[in-house]
Every structure is written in C-alpha cells, then in structure tokens.
Amino acid sequence: MAAVDELIERHQETLTRALTALGERDYWSPYPEFPKAYGEGAAEEGKLAFEALLGSTFALPGQPATGELEGTEASPYGLELDISYPRSEVDELLAAARTAQGAWAAATPAARAAVCLEILARINARSHEMALAVQHTTGQAAAMAFQAGGPHAQDRGLEAVAYAYAEQTKLPAEAGWTKPQGKRDPLVLRKRFVVVPRGTALMIGCNTFPTWNGYPGLFASLATGNPVVVKPHPRAVLPLALTVRIAREVLGEAGFDPNLVTLAAERDREGIAKTLALHPDVRIIDYTGSTEFGDWLEQNAKQALVYTEKAGVNTVVIDSTDDYKGMLSNLAFALSLYTGQMCTTPQNLLIPRGGITTDQGPKSYDEVVADLARSIEGLLGDDARAAAILGAVVNPDVLQRSAAAASGEYGDLALAPRVVTSQEFPGATIRTPALIKVEAHKPDDRAVFLTECFGPVFFAVAVDSAQDAVELLRQSVIEHGAMTATGYTTSGEVEQQLIQACLDSGVCLSLNLTGGVYPNQTAAFSDLHGTGANPAANAAYTDAAFVANRFRVVEIRHQA
Amino acid sequence: MAAVDELIERHQETLTRALTALGERDYWSPYPEFPKAYGEGAAEEGKLAFEALLGSTFALPGQPATGELEGTEASPYGLELDISYPRSEVDELLAAARTAQGAWAAATPAARAAVCLEILARINARSHEMALAVQHTTGQAAAMAFQAGGPHAQDRGLEAVAYAYAEQTKLPAEAGWTKPQGKRDPLVLRKRFVVVPRGTALMIGCNTFPTWNGYPGLFASLATGNPVVVKPHPRAVLPLALTVRIAREVLGEAGFDPNLVTLAAERDREGIAKTLALHPDVRIIDYTGSTEFGDWLEQNAKQALVYTEKAGVNTVVIDSTDDYKGMLSNLAFALSLYTGQMCTTPQNLLIPRGGITTDQGPKSYDEVVADLARSIEGLLGDDARAAAILGAVVNPDVLQRSAAAASGEYGDLALAPRVVTSQEFPGATIRTPALIKVEAHKPDDRAVFLTECFGPVFFAVAVDSAQDAVELLRQSVIEHGAMTATGYTTSGEVEQQLIQACLDSGVCLSLNLTGGVYPNQTAAFSDLHGTGANPAANAAYTDAAFVANRFRVVEIRHQA
C-alpha cells in the first residue's frame, strides 16, 4: 500500500483544491487547455504515439479476451485507422470484475480518489495523443479535440472524483454515541460507517464526445468503489481504449486488479450493450446517446441505477439586444462549432415575426435571419478557418440530414450548406450549416423543428411575439427536452419570463452571450451540464445526486 | 413573508444544531422523549384532544373532498375509534397540488426548512395526543407510542429536513466566473443556481409506524419544494391525518397554499395508491410495506423516483459472549418489544449445534434456547408489564401467524405463546412470543425461517458452527433482505467474519449489545435505518442519496 500512500500525498493538493472549487463555482482547472503548456516536443511525441496505433492490434494485457475485433472505426477525416481491439465475452468481463472488486471496495475513499487522480494525470500527460484519437473518431477539429477531448474531459472526470470523495466522507468513519439516562449511566456505543460500493458499473460511450461525456460516469463509479466495464461506441473506440489502458496500468501499479476497468468493444449493432445492461451483476449504467436506447435502458435495466443523456431540442429566444453584432457572431460560432454536433448546440432560433430591437435600430425577422446567415458565411468563408471550426461530419446520418436540408426537404433555405475542402485531410467530409426559415404555427413546420435534427441544420422560427417565443421554449423543453436554452433580451420583463420558463421546464439558460463564451459550452467546477429535470437527461454533470447513490453505507455498532 | 422570516429566525438554531449533528453522529435530539418533559397537564390535554376525535368527522378545511370515508381503523386495544375522514378524488388532489406548488417552489430552502421545522414543533407540542393516535392504530404500547410515534419520529423528520437544506444549499445561490485569457480581457460570467423541485410526491404510510416511517419521505419531499399527497394505511390513518392537518395549518399561516400537503384516505384494498403511483404528476414515491407492493412500485411507477422499505429476514449470530445474562435479557427484550412487529426485529437466531462459550461456561444449543425462553418468560411474566412491552397485535394476519406457531405449524416450540390480558384494555389482543427450534440444513425448515414471519414468531436455528452461521447470514441477507443483523462473539476472528459478511451483503450490524440499546432500535442523527444495499429496502433513513435527487438545479448564466 506504499504506492497508494504515495499517490494520496501526490494528489492531495489537487483534490483539496477541487473540493473548494465545487463549492465556489468560479473558474478553475488543474489541466491546461493550451497545447503549448504541455512542453516542447509533446505534440510531436503525441503524434508519433498516435501513428504507432494506426493499423495495430490494441493490447490490453490481462483483460480476458477471446479474439480480436477488427476496425470498426472510420475517421471522418478519411484517415485509415484500422485498429483491432480485444474481443471479450460479457460473462468473462463481469466475472473478472467480481474477482477484482473486493480489494477496491475495501480501499478508503481517499485511496480511490488518489488512484483516480493518478489515472487522470497520466491521461492529461498524453493529451496530444488523446486529441488525435478524439479527432479521428469524432471528427472534432484539432483544437477542439485537444481541449474538449483532453483537459476539459479530464476536468469533468476530476469533478466526479471530487464529488465522490466528498459524498463518501460525509459520514465520519467512526463516531461515539453517548445518550444520557438521567441518574443512571449513559448508554454508550461506538459506531463505524463503511462505504459499500453498489456493484459493477457499465459506461456506454457516445460517438461525438467519448471522453467528455464518458469520464463523469466512469470516474464517479470507479471512485465510489465499483468496477467499470467501458462499452465504447463502435465508431469511437480509441479514446476510451487508451483511457482504459491507462486506468489499468495505474490500478495495477497501485496494487489493485486491472480488471476493475475493462473494455467491451463490439461491432456496430452487435447488441453487447443490451446484454450487459440487463445482466444482474450490472448495478450502475451511464449512457449518452439516442433517446430510443436511453428510454429502453431506463425502462428495462431495472436492477441498475441508470443515468442517461439523450436527445433534445435546444432553443434560442431572440427578443432584443444592445450588441447586435456580438449576438450574431456569438450565434454564428455556436452553430458552426463542430458542425452543430454537440448535444448543447442550439437548433431553433425563435424570432418575432415583427422583428427585434437592437443597438443598430429595429431589425425585421428577415433581416435578422439574413444577417445571421451572413455572419455564418463570414465566419466560415475561408476553407482552412472553416475546417478548424467545423471539424468533420461525424457519421453518415448527419451527412444525410445536411443533404436533406440542402435539398429543401426541411423548408426554405436562408443559408445553404456548402462543401468545405481540407488541405490537410482531402478525404475529410466537411459541411457548413444550413439555416431554414419556418413558421411556429404551421403544423408541418412544427413537426420538423420540434424534432432533434442533430448536426448542421438550424431553424429560424418565426413567432408572433417574445411571449409566444417564451411559451414555445417552455413547451418544447417539457415535451422534447433540451440540454440548453439561450436568450437575448434587453427587457427586464422578458428576461424574467424567460427565466421562469426555464425554471418551469427545467433547462439551464444562457443570457445575452455576445463574447467568447458560447451557449453550447459548459465548464466543469462551475456550470452544470444538463439538469436532469427535462426529457433530454435524467442526470446532470456533476452534482451530489449523480454520485451519492453509487455507493451505500453500512453501519457497524458495538456496545462500548 | 414576514411570517416566514420570523419562522426562519425562530428555528435557525435548531437547524444549525441539526446540521452539526448529521456530521458528528453522536446522540442529539431537540424533542424530549420523556412524557413528563412536556409539562404539567400535557398528558391530560392530549388525552382530551384524542377523545374528542373519537366518533368524529376529521376536518381538513380547504382540501378538495367529495364526501366522507367512514371508520377504516380498528384499535388493537379494542377501543372504538369510528373516525370519518374526507374522501378526495385523486385528480382533484393532484390538481390542487399543481395549483399550490409555484410559490412553494419559489421559496428559498431556508424558508422551506423553517416552515417544516415549525410543523415539527407543533407536532412535537402535541406528542401526547399523537401518542394515543399511534397507540390505537398500531397497537404500540403507550410508552413506545409516545417515543417512537412522537419525538423519535419527529427526529427522523428533522433529520430529513436538515439533509434537504444541506443538499439544496450545496451550490451557492450566485457565483462569479472569471476565466483568464492571457493578455486579453478575461471571460466573465455571473451565474445563479436555482433549486427546482421534482414534482408532486406520494408518501404511502404503513400500519405499524405511520409517523416514524412516514416522516422521512414526507419531510424530505416537502423541504425540497414538492407538494406531498399522504396516503395512509387504512388501519393507521389518524396519526397521519393529524400530521397533515398541522402541516396545512402551518403552511397556510406562513402564506402558502395548504394543499401542498393533502390526505388521500381510502378503504382497505381500494387501490388508490396504485392510481396515484402511476399518475404522470407523481414524481416521487416513498413507501413502507410489503415486498409485493414495493416491488410493484419499483417496476411500474417509472415516471417517479421510488424509495421503498419492504420485508426482510433479520438474523442474530450467537457465537460466544462474556455477558451471557446481558445477552439473554437484551435479546428477550428485543424479541418482545411491540410483539416483534418492527421491521428491525430479529427473526432468526443462529446458534451452533455444539453450543457456545460464555462467561458462565459452555452452553449447549438446547441450553441457550431454554435460557432465552426463560428470559422471555421472566420478562413477560407479569401481565401488566408484558402489556407495556408487547403492546397489542396490530392486525389479524399477525394474530394468525402467532396461532400457527402455537399449533406447531412452523416447528417444535421451545416457547409457546401465551395470551396476555390487559386490565386497562380488556379488548386488547396481546400475545407473547413463540420460539421455535429449527435446523439450518433441513430444507423444510429453511423454507419456513427464510421467509419473513412478521410478528411474535422467532426461530432458534441450529447451525454447524459460527462460520456456518456467518455464511447463512450472508446468504440470507443477499437473497431475502434484512433491515438489521446482530452478532454476539468474543472472538476477534468471528467478529471480522461477521463484519465482512455484513459489508458483503449490505446490512447494518449491532455487535454484543447487552445493555439498554437493542438491535431493533436506530436513533436519528446517528444510526442509519436500513442500507439500501439489500432486497429489504432501496434507501436508508437518512443520507444524502435519500434527499439529493428530490430536486434538480437549474443554472441561469449572464454575460457580466
């Protein structure tokens, strides 16, 4: 246990600082988000490490495996990945987790937190390699893949570890209990409170943010003493395979069984997630993905706690602004970033038919739409810059929706998508956003824009008034869910209406963002990601409720 | 809001002290457990208030009602209660809750905590009246009805309020966020974190401990901003009807809608609980009762968070003791208290066939059983004293099991039950415990003692060894659930084995209790009631997990 003691000491300061950050909610991160902070040569080293993975068989020494799974990934940039992963039987992975769990369950919360922080530190040190793994599975552009796939994901992992530590140490490990009995001797007991992990956890990764959306559940479960089976999306295996391998290395070095964290890779639609999700050993499930499968998990995996993030329809209400240019450029960037392939990207922009007031005078609905279209065109006019913001189209489904928008299938185009060519990656599939004009009160239009249209397709929805927009936002969130809501208004009254609609429907609201923070971004240790209060998700990153039920406490009391 | 501010000030010290108690887990209670502490004349006043209720129509002014529900209660002491309660339609109660919820949701956690503490203070002041209501619905003896139905239940309510306050105020109400941008201006946001209640809660009360088991869920839901519909057991309506009426009075005086807390009384097996449990408005359910209905709720009420306490089989492992007399008297009292009708009462006593070691020399299995039987007989030899410990048989099902035990249906009787006559209540149904000798390895015996036999029927189970007992305890908890486990041993090795078995199976353990604390008692602010880690319950009173998901947080962020 010397190794563990050393890890506890090494990471004590980070853990303490993280616990303070959780309460303060100001900006904080221990993981630099600028690639250069990782030192001379780190980028090149990461590139070499990534290239060495291409065409290889990815080894996970010690994990039970029955063969190899060949190349399920396809880089949206056209790069050949051709990586094979171990193929493992569900029963063998779960048996290995059972074997592994005892010593990990018996470790202290402090020991588990320290091991998790060491895993995160090692992942952090390899952020350049991870960035390339994320870029070539998700299609995120290089800069975003570095930040969102690296340090920002690590922040969310650390946040979960800190919450897990705080929740597990809320009860004292030992307590005395002395109850006065008047003139008689008091009743005296000694009590111990022991954290008992719930059981094996399953983390089901997504295609677009395998690490950012995966780390909260993975680290929350691991830090509370549970083994974790990681089931990556077949198109985004590598970032989680690297994560699993690093976790296994650290666990092994610290004297624990590496099979506390295993990889369950599968071919597309093989169904291993369903088999795992219904297994009686699996007691916790974290999932990011489609509403269909998320709902299925919630309804069917009754032996497990199920934390889901599913589809939603994110809305912007545009009433008025004192920074018209800032609003347009903020929205243009928000819609363009990663080709709209974020669960937090606004989809519907609700604009009063009679226009809005701005610092540049009144603007009609048509003017606002045209100005936004121009703002997007300006932002993405240069192909190299466009590629750096858009990244690439993550999969054929998204490409199909972009094509459908281009063909006018969803409505009148205010901005048609355009093909962007990457010099660096000629095989990359890159599309600019489509902006479509629709009417809030036309049933055909509503059927279209009130469904999640994941990807670079956006709707400028003409509404009767700001009040009409607020009501549509409220109903949309209640019925279809949302990860984000956004508002632009200079009216105190409309602001209050917007806030109330968001409280009623349970969605987080960004107001009047015109600078360098975008509605689709949330920062660990400060912003909640989701609320768990509308159909888009049943949990949030990260709060006490996300962590507190992943373990239970058993009390042992003795007469003293 | 002046009324609320005054309440906040009035209860601030109690709340602060309660929050400290939650972290320390030493003995603490603001509600005296001795009847005399409530002052001269309080007992008489309570008696008069209770007697005024008999034969009356219980009024809940302002609650929607369509008629009256007549006398579903029958005192186990033979007293005529004959109280009618308002009959309300499910849809009307839920509609009234919807109307009521807005202002309560908008109140601060501090305001809600203060209102809840005022409700508890008023209930506390009427503990004598409540004691009689509890006694004549549950059959608890007077002293126990006073303590467990009054101050101890109030403790559990306060504990839930304190946890609710702590969890809701974990995030700051407001925070600034400043992210450095090198040489450029930092990014600055202002953020608000607003607690959003989950929605209407349903609390389903039980027959034996309507207040003690009901208050944690009721107050946890109310303090986190949710309206609560209280569905009492048809045989134990009065204690919760009084609770609801007091809650409504305090809410109304504080300027809130009394329909935040309503009573849904029904005839036995009318099925209103099922209708409520499946209603889309109901988002939280707290339940204590049968495994059958608890499992049904967990499987079917998918729109709600479901917290259950169900049946279990509680076990005592007897290996050795250095206080044989103390062990026997502790067990005799534990088995006798309230006729074994506590969810925490031990049912199975596992005793090595080869006997145990004690401070009075070795004792064979037969000697231990005979000595325990004698100890129970001694404790309950006098009818008046017996009645004061046993209370009365709560319902015909329990009486039937006592009769079945007496007839030898469950096995050989080491102690036959006897009818006790109460001078005070000649109509009371009172039975002493039956102690039955069974063999751990006989399949017929196992089928009997590994099923919950709620009431005054106990099994002295002959096992091969202490290790055999520990294994049987482990398997029994994993398969059949348990609220408590108890052990007597002077061996460090057996103690460690016992602790490990309890950690593995997820049950709280009381070790070597020989004095005035009994395995079936847990104290608020110190002991956990249940673990949520075995089939007997999916939650514990009270921890963060019991409270943290009854509300969600919505973030509102502005560019600063």
GROMACS .gro file of C-alpha atoms in nm, chain A residues 250-387:
model
  138
  250VAL     CA    1  -0.230   0.275  -1.276
  251LEU     CA    2  -0.457   0.030  -1.092
  252GLY     CA    3  -0.204  -0.247  -1.137
  253GLU     CA    4   0.087  -0.033  -1.020
  254ALA     CA    5  -0.112   0.068  -0.712
  255GLY     CA    6  -0.163  -0.297  -0.622
  256PHE     CA    7  -0.519  -0.340  -0.747
  257ASP     CA    8  -0.657  -0.574  -1.008
  258PRO     CA    9  -0.652  -0.405  -1.351
  259ASN     CA   10  -0.979  -0.579  -1.437
  260LEU     CA   11  -1.154  -0.312  -1.233
  261VAL     CA   12  -1.168  -0.128  -1.567
  262THR     CA   13  -1.225  -0.325  -1.885
  263LEU     CA   14  -1.315  -0.254  -2.247
  264ALA     CA   15  -1.615  -0.419  -2.412
  265ALA     CA   16  -1.561  -0.337  -2.778
  266GLU     CA   17  -1.819  -0.458  -3.031
  267ARG     CA   18  -1.921  -0.431  -3.394
  268ASP     CA   19  -2.193  -0.179  -3.477
  269ARG     CA   20  -2.536  -0.303  -3.364
  270GLU     CA   21  -2.398  -0.623  -3.216
  271GLY     CA   22  -2.606  -0.559  -2.906
  272ILE     CA   23  -2.349  -0.614  -2.634
  273ALA     CA   24  -2.477  -0.304  -2.451
  274LYS     CA   25  -2.819  -0.464  -2.411
  275THR     CA   26  -2.672  -0.788  -2.285
  276LEU     CA   27  -2.457  -0.601  -2.034
  277ALA     CA   28  -2.737  -0.366  -1.931
  278LEU     CA   29  -2.970  -0.650  -1.832
  279HIS     CA   30  -2.709  -0.860  -1.652
  280PRO     CA   31  -2.784  -0.890  -1.279
  281ASP     CA   32  -2.422  -0.803  -1.196
  282VAL     CA   33  -2.454  -0.461  -1.357
  283ARG     CA   34  -2.582  -0.220  -1.092
  284ILE     CA   35  -2.499   0.120  -1.245
  285ILE     CA   36  -2.529   0.239  -1.607
  286ASP     CA   37  -2.412   0.566  -1.757
  287TYR     CA   38  -2.527   0.635  -2.108
  288THR     CA   39  -2.505   0.912  -2.365
  289GLY     CA   40  -2.682   0.868  -2.696
  290SER     CA   41  -3.018   0.830  -2.864
  291THR     CA   42  -3.345   0.882  -2.682
  292GLU     CA   43  -3.464   0.546  -2.808
  293PHE     CA   44  -3.191   0.344  -2.639
  294GLY     CA   45  -3.179   0.572  -2.336
  295ASP     CA   46  -3.551   0.521  -2.278
  296TRP     CA   47  -3.504   0.147  -2.328
  297LEU     CA   48  -3.235   0.142  -2.061
  298GLU     CA   49  -3.450   0.341  -1.818
  299GLN     CA   50  -3.745   0.108  -1.871
  300ASN     CA   51  -3.565  -0.225  -1.879
  301ALA     CA   52  -3.243  -0.220  -1.678
  302LYS     CA   53  -3.435  -0.233  -1.353
  303GLN     CA   54  -3.159  -0.392  -1.150
  304ALA     CA   55  -2.938  -0.088  -1.214
  305LEU     CA   56  -2.926   0.283  -1.146
  306VAL     CA   57  -2.947   0.437  -1.492
  307TYR     CA   58  -2.803   0.780  -1.572
  308THR     CA   59  -2.890   0.896  -1.922
  309GLU     CA   60  -2.822   1.185  -2.154
  310LYS     CA   61  -3.046   1.159  -2.459
  311ALA     CA   62  -3.169   1.380  -2.742
  312GLY     CA   63  -3.316   1.725  -2.702
  313VAL     CA   64  -3.421   2.033  -2.894
  314ASN     CA   65  -3.222   2.337  -2.787
  315THR     CA   66  -3.380   2.676  -2.832
  316VAL     CA   67  -3.271   3.039  -2.857
  317VAL     CA   68  -3.519   3.318  -2.791
  318ILE     CA   69  -3.421   3.640  -2.968
  319ASP     CA   70  -3.616   3.938  -2.835
  320SER     CA   71  -3.373   4.232  -2.839
  321THR     CA   72  -3.005   4.309  -2.791
  322ASP     CA   73  -2.775   4.601  -2.720
  323ASP     CA   74  -2.496   4.427  -2.910
  324TYR     CA   75  -2.640   4.307  -3.239
  325LYS     CA   76  -2.302   4.232  -3.391
  326GLY     CA   77  -2.187   4.045  -3.081
  327MET     CA   78  -2.506   3.841  -3.075
  328LEU     CA   79  -2.474   3.745  -3.441
  329SER     CA   80  -2.112   3.646  -3.411
  330ASN     CA   81  -2.175   3.451  -3.091
  331LEU     CA   82  -2.461   3.261  -3.253
  332ALA     CA   83  -2.269   3.208  -3.579
  333PHE     CA   84  -1.986   3.047  -3.387
  334ALA     CA   85  -2.219   2.847  -3.163
  335LEU     CA   86  -2.399   2.698  -3.465
  336SER     CA   87  -2.079   2.632  -3.658
  337LEU     CA   88  -1.867   2.478  -3.383
  338TYR     CA   89  -1.816   2.107  -3.456
  339THR     CA   90  -2.080   2.119  -3.729
  340GLY     CA   91  -2.361   2.152  -3.473
  341GLN     CA   92  -2.283   1.803  -3.348
  342MET     CA   93  -2.296   1.893  -2.980
  343CYS     CA   94  -2.587   1.791  -2.760
  344THR     CA   95  -2.579   2.151  -2.639
  345THR     CA   96  -2.587   2.325  -2.979
  346PRO     CA   97  -2.893   2.546  -3.026
  347GLN     CA   98  -3.122   2.415  -3.301
  348ASN     CA   99  -3.418   2.652  -3.307
  349LEU     CA  100  -3.389   3.031  -3.310
  350LEU     CA  101  -3.722   3.187  -3.222
  351ILE     CA  102  -3.752   3.534  -3.376
  352PRO     CA  103  -4.063   3.757  -3.359
  353ARG     CA  104  -4.223   3.797  -3.699
  354GLY     CA  105  -4.243   4.172  -3.631
  355GLY     CA  106  -3.871   4.195  -3.577
  356ILE     CA  107  -3.649   4.284  -3.283
  357THR     CA  108  -3.492   4.596  -3.137
  358THR     CA  109  -3.114   4.629  -3.140
  359ASP     CA  110  -2.840   4.885  -3.084
  360GLN     CA  111  -2.841   4.920  -3.463
  361GLY     CA  112  -3.210   5.001  -3.478
  362PRO     CA  113  -3.504   4.770  -3.538
  363LYS     CA  114  -3.439   4.456  -3.741
  364SER     CA  115  -3.711   4.259  -3.913
  365TYR     CA  116  -3.733   3.880  -3.891
  366ASP     CA  117  -3.594   3.859  -4.245
  367GLU     CA  118  -3.310   4.095  -4.162
  368VAL     CA  119  -3.210   3.901  -3.853
  369VAL     CA  120  -3.211   3.575  -4.049
  370ALA     CA  121  -3.016   3.725  -4.336
  371ASP     CA  122  -2.765   3.890  -4.102
  372LEU     CA  123  -2.713   3.564  -3.914
  373ALA     CA  124  -2.664   3.380  -4.243
  374ARG     CA  125  -2.410   3.643  -4.349
  375SER     CA  126  -2.236   3.618  -4.014
  376ILE     CA  127  -2.201   3.241  -4.057
  377GLU     CA  128  -2.079   3.284  -4.414
  378GLY     CA  129  -1.825   3.539  -4.296
  379LEU     CA  130  -1.701   3.315  -4.018
  380LEU     CA  131  -1.666   3.016  -4.249
  381GLY     CA  132  -1.569   3.193  -4.572
  382ASP     CA  133  -1.214   3.067  -4.569
  383ASP     CA  134  -1.189   2.689  -4.604
  384ALA     CA  135  -0.896   2.644  -4.369
  385ARG     CA  136  -1.063   2.851  -4.098
  386ALA     CA  137  -1.396   2.681  -4.165
  387ALA     CA  138  -1.239   2.336  -4.122
   0.00000   0.00000   0.00000
